[in-house]
PDB file of C-alpha atoms in Angstrom:
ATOM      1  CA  UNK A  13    -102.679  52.629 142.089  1.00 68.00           C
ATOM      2  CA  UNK A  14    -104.428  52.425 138.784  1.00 80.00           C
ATOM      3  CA  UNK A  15    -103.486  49.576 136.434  1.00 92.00           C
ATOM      4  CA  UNK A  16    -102.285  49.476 132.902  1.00 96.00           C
ATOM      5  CA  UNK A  17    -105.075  51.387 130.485  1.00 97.00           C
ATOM      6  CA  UNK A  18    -105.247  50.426 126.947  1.00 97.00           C
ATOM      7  CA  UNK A  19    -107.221  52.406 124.554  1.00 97.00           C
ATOM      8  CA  UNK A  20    -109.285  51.737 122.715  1.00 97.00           C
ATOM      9  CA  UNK A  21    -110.718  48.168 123.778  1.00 96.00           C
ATOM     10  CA  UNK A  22    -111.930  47.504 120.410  1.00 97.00           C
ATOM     11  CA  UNK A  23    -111.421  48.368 117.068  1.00 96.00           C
ATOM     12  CA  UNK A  24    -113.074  47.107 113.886  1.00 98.00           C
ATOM     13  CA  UNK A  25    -110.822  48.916 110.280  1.00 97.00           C
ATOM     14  CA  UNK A  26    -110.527  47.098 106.835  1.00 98.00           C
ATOM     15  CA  UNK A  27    -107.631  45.950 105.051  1.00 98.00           C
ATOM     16  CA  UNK A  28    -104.807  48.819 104.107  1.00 97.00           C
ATOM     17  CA  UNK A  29    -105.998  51.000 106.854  1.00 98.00           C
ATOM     18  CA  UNK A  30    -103.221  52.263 109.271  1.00 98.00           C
ATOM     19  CA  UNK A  31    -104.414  51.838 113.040  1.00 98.00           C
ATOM     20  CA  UNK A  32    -102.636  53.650 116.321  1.00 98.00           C
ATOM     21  CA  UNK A  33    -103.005  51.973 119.864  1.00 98.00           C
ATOM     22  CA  UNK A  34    -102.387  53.716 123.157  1.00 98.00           C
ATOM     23  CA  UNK A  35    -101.406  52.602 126.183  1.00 98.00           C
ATOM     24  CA  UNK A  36    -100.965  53.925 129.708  1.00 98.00           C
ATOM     25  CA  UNK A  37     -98.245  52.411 131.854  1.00 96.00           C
ATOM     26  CA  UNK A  38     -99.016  52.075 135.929  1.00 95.00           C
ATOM     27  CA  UNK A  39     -97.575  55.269 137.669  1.00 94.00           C
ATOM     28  CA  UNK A  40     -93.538  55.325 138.095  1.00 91.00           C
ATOM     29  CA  UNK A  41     -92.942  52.478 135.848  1.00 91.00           C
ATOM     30  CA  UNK A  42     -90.842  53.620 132.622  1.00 90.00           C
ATOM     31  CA  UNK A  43     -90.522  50.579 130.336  1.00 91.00           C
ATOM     32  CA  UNK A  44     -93.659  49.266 127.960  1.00 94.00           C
ATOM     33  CA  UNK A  45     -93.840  46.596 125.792  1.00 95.00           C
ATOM     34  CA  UNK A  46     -96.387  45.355 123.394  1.00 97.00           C
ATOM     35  CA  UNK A  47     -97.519  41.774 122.803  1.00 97.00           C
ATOM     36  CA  UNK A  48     -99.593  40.370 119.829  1.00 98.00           C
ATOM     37  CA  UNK A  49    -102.158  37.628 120.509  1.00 96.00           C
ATOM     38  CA  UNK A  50    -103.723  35.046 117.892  1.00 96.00           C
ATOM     39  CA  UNK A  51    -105.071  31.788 118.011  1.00 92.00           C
ATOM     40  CA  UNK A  52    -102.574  30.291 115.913  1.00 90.00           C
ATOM     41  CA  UNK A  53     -99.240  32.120 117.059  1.00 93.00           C
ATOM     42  CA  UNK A  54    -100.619  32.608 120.725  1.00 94.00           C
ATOM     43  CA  UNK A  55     -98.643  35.866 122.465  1.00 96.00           C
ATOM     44  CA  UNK A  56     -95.888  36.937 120.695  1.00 97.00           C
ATOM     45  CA  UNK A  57     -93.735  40.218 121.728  1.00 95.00           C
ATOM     46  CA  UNK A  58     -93.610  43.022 119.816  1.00 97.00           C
ATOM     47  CA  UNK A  59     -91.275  45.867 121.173  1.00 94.00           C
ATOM     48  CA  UNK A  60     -89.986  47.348 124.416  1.00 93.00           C
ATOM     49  CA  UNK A  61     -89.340  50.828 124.688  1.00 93.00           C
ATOM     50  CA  UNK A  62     -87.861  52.718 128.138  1.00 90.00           C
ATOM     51  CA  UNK A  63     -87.273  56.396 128.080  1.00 88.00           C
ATOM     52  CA  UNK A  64     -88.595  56.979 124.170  1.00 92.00           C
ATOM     53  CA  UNK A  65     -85.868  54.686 122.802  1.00 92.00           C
ATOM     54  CA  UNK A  66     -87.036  51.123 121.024  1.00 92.00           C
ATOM     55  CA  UNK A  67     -84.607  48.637 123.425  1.00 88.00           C
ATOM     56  CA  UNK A  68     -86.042  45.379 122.425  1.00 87.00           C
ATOM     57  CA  UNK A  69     -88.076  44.412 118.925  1.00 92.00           C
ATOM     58  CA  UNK A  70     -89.489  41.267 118.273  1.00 93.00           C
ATOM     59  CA  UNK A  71     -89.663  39.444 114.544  1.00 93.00           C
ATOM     60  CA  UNK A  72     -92.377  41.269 113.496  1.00 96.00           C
ATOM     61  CA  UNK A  73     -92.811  43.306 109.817  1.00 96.00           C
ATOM     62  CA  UNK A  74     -91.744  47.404 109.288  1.00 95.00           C
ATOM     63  CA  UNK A  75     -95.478  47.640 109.122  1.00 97.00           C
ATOM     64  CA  UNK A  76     -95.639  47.651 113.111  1.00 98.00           C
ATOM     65  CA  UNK A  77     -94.197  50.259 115.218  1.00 97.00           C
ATOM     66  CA  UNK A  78     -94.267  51.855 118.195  1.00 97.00           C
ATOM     67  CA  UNK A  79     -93.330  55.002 120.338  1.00 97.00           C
ATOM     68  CA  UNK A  80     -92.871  56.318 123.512  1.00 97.00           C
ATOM     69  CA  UNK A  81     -93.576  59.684 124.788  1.00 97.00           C
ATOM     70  CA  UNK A  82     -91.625  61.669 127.799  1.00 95.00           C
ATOM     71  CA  UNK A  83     -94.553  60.594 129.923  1.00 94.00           C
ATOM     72  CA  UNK A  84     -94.149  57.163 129.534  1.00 94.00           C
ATOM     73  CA  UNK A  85     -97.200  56.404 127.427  1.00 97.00           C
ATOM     74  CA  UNK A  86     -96.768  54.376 124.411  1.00 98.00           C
ATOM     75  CA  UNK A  87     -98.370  53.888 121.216  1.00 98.00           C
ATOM     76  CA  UNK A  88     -98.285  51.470 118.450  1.00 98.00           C
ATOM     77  CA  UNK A  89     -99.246  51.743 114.880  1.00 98.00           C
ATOM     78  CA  UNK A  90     -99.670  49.470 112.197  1.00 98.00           C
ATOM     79  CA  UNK A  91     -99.868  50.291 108.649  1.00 95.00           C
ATOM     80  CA  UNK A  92    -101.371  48.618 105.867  1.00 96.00           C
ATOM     81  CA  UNK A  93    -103.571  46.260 107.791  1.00 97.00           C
ATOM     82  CA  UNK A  94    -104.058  42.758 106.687  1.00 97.00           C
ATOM     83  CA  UNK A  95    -106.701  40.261 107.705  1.00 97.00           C
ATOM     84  CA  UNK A  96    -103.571  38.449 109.588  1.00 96.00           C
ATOM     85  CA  UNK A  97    -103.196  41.906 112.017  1.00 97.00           C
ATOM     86  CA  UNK A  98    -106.332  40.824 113.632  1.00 97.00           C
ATOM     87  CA  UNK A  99    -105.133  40.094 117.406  1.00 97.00           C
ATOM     88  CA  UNK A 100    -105.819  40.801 120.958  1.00 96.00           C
ATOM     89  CA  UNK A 101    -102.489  43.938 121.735  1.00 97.00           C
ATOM     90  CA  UNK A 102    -101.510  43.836 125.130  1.00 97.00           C
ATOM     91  CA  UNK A 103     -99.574  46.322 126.548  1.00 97.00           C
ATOM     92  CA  UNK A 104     -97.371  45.181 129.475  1.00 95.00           C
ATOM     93  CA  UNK A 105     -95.477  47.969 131.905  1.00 93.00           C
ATOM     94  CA  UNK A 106     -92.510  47.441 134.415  1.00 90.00           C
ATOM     95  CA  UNK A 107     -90.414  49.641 136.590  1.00 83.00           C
ATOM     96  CA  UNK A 108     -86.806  48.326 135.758  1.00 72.00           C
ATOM     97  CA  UNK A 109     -85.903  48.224 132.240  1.00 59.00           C
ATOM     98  CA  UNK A 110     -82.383  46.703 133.117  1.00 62.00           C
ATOM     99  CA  UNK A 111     -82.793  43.557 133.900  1.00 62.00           C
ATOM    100  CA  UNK A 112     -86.165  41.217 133.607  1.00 61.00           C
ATOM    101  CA  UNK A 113     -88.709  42.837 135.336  1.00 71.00           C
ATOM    102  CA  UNK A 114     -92.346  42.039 136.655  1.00 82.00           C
ATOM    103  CA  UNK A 115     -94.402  43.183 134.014  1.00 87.00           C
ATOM    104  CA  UNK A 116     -98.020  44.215 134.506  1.00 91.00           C
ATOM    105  CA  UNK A 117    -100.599  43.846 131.726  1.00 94.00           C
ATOM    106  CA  UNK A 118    -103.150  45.736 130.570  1.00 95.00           C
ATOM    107  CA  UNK A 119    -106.747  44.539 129.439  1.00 95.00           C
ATOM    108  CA  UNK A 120    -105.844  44.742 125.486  1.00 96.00           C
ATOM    109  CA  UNK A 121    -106.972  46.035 122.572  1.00 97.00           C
ATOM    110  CA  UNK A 122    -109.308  43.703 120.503  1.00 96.00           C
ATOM    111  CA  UNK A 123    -108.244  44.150 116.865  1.00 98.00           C
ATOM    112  CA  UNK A 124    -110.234  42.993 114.091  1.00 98.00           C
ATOM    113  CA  UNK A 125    -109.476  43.947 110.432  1.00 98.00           C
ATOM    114  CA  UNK A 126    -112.113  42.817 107.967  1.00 97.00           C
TER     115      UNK A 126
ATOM    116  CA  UNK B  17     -83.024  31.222 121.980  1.00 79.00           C
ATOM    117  CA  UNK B  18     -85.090  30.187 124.622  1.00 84.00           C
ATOM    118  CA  UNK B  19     -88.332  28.462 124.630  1.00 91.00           C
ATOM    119  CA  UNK B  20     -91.558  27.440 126.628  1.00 95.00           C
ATOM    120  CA  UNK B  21     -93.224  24.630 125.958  1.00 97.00           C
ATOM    121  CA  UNK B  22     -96.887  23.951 127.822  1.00 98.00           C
ATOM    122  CA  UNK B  23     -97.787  20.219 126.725  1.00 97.00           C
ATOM    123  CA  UNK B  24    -101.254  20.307 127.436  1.00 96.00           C
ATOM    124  CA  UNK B  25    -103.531  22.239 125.825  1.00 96.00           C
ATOM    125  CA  UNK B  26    -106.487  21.724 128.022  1.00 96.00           C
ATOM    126  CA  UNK B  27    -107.080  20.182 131.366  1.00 97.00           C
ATOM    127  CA  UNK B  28    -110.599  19.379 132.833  1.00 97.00           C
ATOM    128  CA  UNK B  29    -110.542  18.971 136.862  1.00 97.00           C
ATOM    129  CA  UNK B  30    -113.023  18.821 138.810  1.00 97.00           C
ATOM    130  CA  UNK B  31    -114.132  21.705 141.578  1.00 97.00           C
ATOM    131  CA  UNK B  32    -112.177  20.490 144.769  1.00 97.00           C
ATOM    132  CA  UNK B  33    -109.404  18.466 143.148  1.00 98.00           C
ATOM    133  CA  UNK B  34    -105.715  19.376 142.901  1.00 98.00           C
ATOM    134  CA  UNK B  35    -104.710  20.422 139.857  1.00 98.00           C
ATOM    135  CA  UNK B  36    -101.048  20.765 137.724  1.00 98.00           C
ATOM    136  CA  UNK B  37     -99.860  22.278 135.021  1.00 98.00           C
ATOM    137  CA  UNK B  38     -96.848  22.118 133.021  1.00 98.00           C
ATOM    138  CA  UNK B  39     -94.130  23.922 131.626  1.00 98.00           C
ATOM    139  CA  UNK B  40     -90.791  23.230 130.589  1.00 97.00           C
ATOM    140  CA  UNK B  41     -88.416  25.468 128.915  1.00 94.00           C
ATOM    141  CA  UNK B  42     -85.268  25.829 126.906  1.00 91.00           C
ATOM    142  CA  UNK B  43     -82.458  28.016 127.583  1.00 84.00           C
ATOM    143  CA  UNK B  44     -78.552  27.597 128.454  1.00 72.00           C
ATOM    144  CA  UNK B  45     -78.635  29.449 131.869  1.00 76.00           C
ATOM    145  CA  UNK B  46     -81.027  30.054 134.788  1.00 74.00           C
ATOM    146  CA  UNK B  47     -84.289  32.182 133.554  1.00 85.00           C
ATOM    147  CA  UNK B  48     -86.687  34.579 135.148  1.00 90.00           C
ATOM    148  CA  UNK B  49     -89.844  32.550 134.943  1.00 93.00           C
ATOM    149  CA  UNK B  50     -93.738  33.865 135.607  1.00 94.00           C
ATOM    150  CA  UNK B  51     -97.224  32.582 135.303  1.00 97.00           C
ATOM    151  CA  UNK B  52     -99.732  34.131 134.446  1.00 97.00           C
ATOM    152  CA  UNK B  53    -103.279  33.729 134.154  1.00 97.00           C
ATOM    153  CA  UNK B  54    -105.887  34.979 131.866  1.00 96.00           C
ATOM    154  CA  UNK B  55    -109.794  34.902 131.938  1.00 92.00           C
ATOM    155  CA  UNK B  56    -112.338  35.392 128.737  1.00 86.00           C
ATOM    156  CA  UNK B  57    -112.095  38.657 127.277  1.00 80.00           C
ATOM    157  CA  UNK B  58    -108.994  39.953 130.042  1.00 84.00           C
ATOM    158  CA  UNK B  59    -105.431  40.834 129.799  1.00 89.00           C
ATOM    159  CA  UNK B  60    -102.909  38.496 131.996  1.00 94.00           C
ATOM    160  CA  UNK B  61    -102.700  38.642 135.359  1.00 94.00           C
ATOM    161  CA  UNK B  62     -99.494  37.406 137.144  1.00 93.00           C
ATOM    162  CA  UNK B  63     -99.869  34.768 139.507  1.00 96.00           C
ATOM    163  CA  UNK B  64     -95.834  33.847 140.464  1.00 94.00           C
ATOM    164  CA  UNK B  65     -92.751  34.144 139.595  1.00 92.00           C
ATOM    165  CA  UNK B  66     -89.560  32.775 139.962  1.00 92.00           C
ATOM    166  CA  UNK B  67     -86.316  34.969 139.662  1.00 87.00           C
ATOM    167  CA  UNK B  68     -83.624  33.249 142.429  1.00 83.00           C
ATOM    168  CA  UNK B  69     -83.391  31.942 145.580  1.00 85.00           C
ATOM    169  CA  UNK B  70     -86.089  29.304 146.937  1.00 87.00           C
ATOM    170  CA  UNK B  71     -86.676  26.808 144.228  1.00 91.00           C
ATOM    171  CA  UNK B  72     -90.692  26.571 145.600  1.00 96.00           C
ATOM    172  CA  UNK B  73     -92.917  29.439 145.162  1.00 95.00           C
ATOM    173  CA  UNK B  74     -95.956  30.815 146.332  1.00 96.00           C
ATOM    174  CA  UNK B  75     -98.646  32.737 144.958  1.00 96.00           C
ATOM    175  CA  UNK B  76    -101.630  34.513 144.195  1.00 95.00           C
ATOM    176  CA  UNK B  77    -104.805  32.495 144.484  1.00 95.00           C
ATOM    177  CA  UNK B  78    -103.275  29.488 146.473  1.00 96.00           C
ATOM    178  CA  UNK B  79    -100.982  28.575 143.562  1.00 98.00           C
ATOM    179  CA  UNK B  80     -97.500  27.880 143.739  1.00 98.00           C
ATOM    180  CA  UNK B  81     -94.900  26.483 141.206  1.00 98.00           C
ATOM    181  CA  UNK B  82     -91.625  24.823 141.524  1.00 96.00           C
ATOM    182  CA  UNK B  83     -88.645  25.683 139.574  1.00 94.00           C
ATOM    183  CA  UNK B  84     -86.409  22.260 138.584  1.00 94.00           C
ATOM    184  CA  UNK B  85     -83.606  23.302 137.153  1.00 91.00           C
ATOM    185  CA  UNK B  86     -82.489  19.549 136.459  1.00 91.00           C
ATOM    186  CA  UNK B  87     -85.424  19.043 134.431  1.00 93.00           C
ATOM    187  CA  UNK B  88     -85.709  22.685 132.926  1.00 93.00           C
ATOM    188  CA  UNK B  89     -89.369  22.289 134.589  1.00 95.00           C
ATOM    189  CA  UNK B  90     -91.708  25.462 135.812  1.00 97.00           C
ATOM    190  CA  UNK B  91     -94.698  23.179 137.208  1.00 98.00           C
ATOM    191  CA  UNK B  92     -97.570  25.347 138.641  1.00 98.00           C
ATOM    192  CA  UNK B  93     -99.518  23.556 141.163  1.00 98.00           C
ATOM    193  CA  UNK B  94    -102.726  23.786 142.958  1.00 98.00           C
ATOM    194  CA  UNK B  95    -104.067  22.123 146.304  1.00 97.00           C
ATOM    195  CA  UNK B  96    -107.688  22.734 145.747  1.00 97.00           C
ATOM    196  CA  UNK B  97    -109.334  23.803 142.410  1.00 97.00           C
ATOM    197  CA  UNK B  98    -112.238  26.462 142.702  1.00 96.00           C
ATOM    198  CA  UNK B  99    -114.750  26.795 139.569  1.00 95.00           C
ATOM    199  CA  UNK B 100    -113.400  30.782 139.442  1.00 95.00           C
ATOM    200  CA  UNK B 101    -109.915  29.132 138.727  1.00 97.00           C
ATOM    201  CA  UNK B 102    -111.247  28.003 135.070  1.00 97.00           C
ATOM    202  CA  UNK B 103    -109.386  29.810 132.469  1.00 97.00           C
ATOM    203  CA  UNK B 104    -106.118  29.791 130.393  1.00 97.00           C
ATOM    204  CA  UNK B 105    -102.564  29.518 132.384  1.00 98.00           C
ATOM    205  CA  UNK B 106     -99.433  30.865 130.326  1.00 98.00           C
ATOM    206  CA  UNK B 107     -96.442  30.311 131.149  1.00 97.00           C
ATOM    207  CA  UNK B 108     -93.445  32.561 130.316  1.00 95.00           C
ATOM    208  CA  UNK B 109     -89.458  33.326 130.770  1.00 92.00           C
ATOM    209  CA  UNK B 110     -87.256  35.950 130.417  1.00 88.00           C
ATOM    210  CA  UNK B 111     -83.640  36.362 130.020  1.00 80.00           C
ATOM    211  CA  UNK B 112     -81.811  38.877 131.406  1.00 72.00           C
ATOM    212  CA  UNK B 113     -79.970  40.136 128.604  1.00 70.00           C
ATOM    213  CA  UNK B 114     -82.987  40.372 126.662  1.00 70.00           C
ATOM    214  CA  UNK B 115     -84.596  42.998 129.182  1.00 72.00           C
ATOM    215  CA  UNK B 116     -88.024  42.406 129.268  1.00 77.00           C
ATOM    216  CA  UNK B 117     -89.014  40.389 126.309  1.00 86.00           C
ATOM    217  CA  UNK B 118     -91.160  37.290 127.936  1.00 90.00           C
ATOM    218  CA  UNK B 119     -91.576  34.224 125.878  1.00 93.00           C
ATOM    219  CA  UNK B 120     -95.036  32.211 126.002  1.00 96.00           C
ATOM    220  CA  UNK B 121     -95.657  29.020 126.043  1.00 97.00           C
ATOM    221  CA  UNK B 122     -99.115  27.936 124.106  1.00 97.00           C
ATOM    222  CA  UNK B 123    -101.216  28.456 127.011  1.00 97.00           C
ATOM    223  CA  UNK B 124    -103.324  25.848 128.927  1.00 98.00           C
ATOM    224  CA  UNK B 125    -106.771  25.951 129.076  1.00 97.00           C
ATOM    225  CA  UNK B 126    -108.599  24.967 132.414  1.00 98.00           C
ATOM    226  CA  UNK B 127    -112.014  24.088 132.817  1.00 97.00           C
ATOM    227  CA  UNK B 128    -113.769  22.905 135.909  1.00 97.00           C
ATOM    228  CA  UNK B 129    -116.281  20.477 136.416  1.00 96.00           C
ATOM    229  CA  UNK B 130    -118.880  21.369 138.805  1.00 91.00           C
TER     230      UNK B 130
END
């Protein structure tokens, strides 16, 4: 069974610039959620969605989002990019959005706004 | 809100020699916890995780961690350190009324000494 994709691995855009990140969950799981990595904050969760609906959001600016479409793929955007956006974005996937659930990560996106 | 706290940063052991790492954590009732490792340049790989049940558990790789709930310890443990084991451990928990929102600890860093 294939594992979580994230596309694209890297990404180099400049300050103000809006950037979109996708993510492919492993087959049959529903629920995806995003972490941001830095040095300084190490991983911090962004959202969870399960069945196109947000059902978790971290403390993170309106400038992030995310969606998820019927096929369980997930994207997030962020708008307005600032030198601080530049992160690793893992995706994680699950199968059980109900309770805590083993989640599965993908090899990130590598983010770098200059 | 809960909490993961990985006191040391990094740990040098050498190739052969048993190796610990550890985690304690903050929360009012009995968490999901996971570790998870990650090399240069990947996303996280799971090695255990604890949800119920036996307080000792095994995992990938020959690790295994023991869940204390007296001392609100997550302690992942190693007999025999291999130089492919180098890289950073997180450890994380989950509530399960937040769905699947993990919390990270800092991280550890491992390196090996030949």
């Amino acid at each position: 069974k294939a594992g979580v994709t994230q596309t694209p691995r890297y990404l180099i855009k400049t300050r103000g610039q809006q950037v979109t990140l996708s993510c492919s969950p492993i087959s049959g799981h529903r629920s995806v959620s995003w972490y941001q990595q830095t040095p300084g904050q190490g991983l911090q969760f962004l959202f969870e969605y399960f069945s196109e609906t947000q059902r978790n959001k971290g403390n993170f600016p309106g400038r992030f989002s995310g969606r998820q479409f019927s096929n369980s793929r997930s994207e997030m955007n962020v708008s307005t990019l600032e030198l601080g956006d530049s992160a690793l974005y893992l995706c994680a996937s699950s199968w059980d959005p109900i309770t805590t659930d083993t989640q599965y990560f993908g090899p990130g996106t590598r983010l770098t706004v200059l | 809100a809960q909490s993961v706290t990985q006191p040391d940063i990094h740990i040098t052991v050498s190739e052969g020699a048993s190796l610990e790492l550890r985690c304690n954590y903050s929360y009012g009732a009995t968490p999901y916890l996971f570790w998870y490792v990650q090399s240069p340049g990947q996303g996280l790989q799971l090695l255990l995780k604890y949800f119920s049940g036996d307080t000792l558990v095994q995992g990938i790789k020959g690790f295994e961690a023991e869940f204390k709930r007296s001392q609100s310890s997550f302690n992942l443990r190693k007999p025999s350190v291999h130089w492919s084991d180098a890289a950073e451990y997180f450890c994380a928990v989950g509530v399960k009324a937040a769905g699947n929102k993990l919390t990270f600890g800092g991280g550890t860093r491992v390196l090996v000494k030949p």
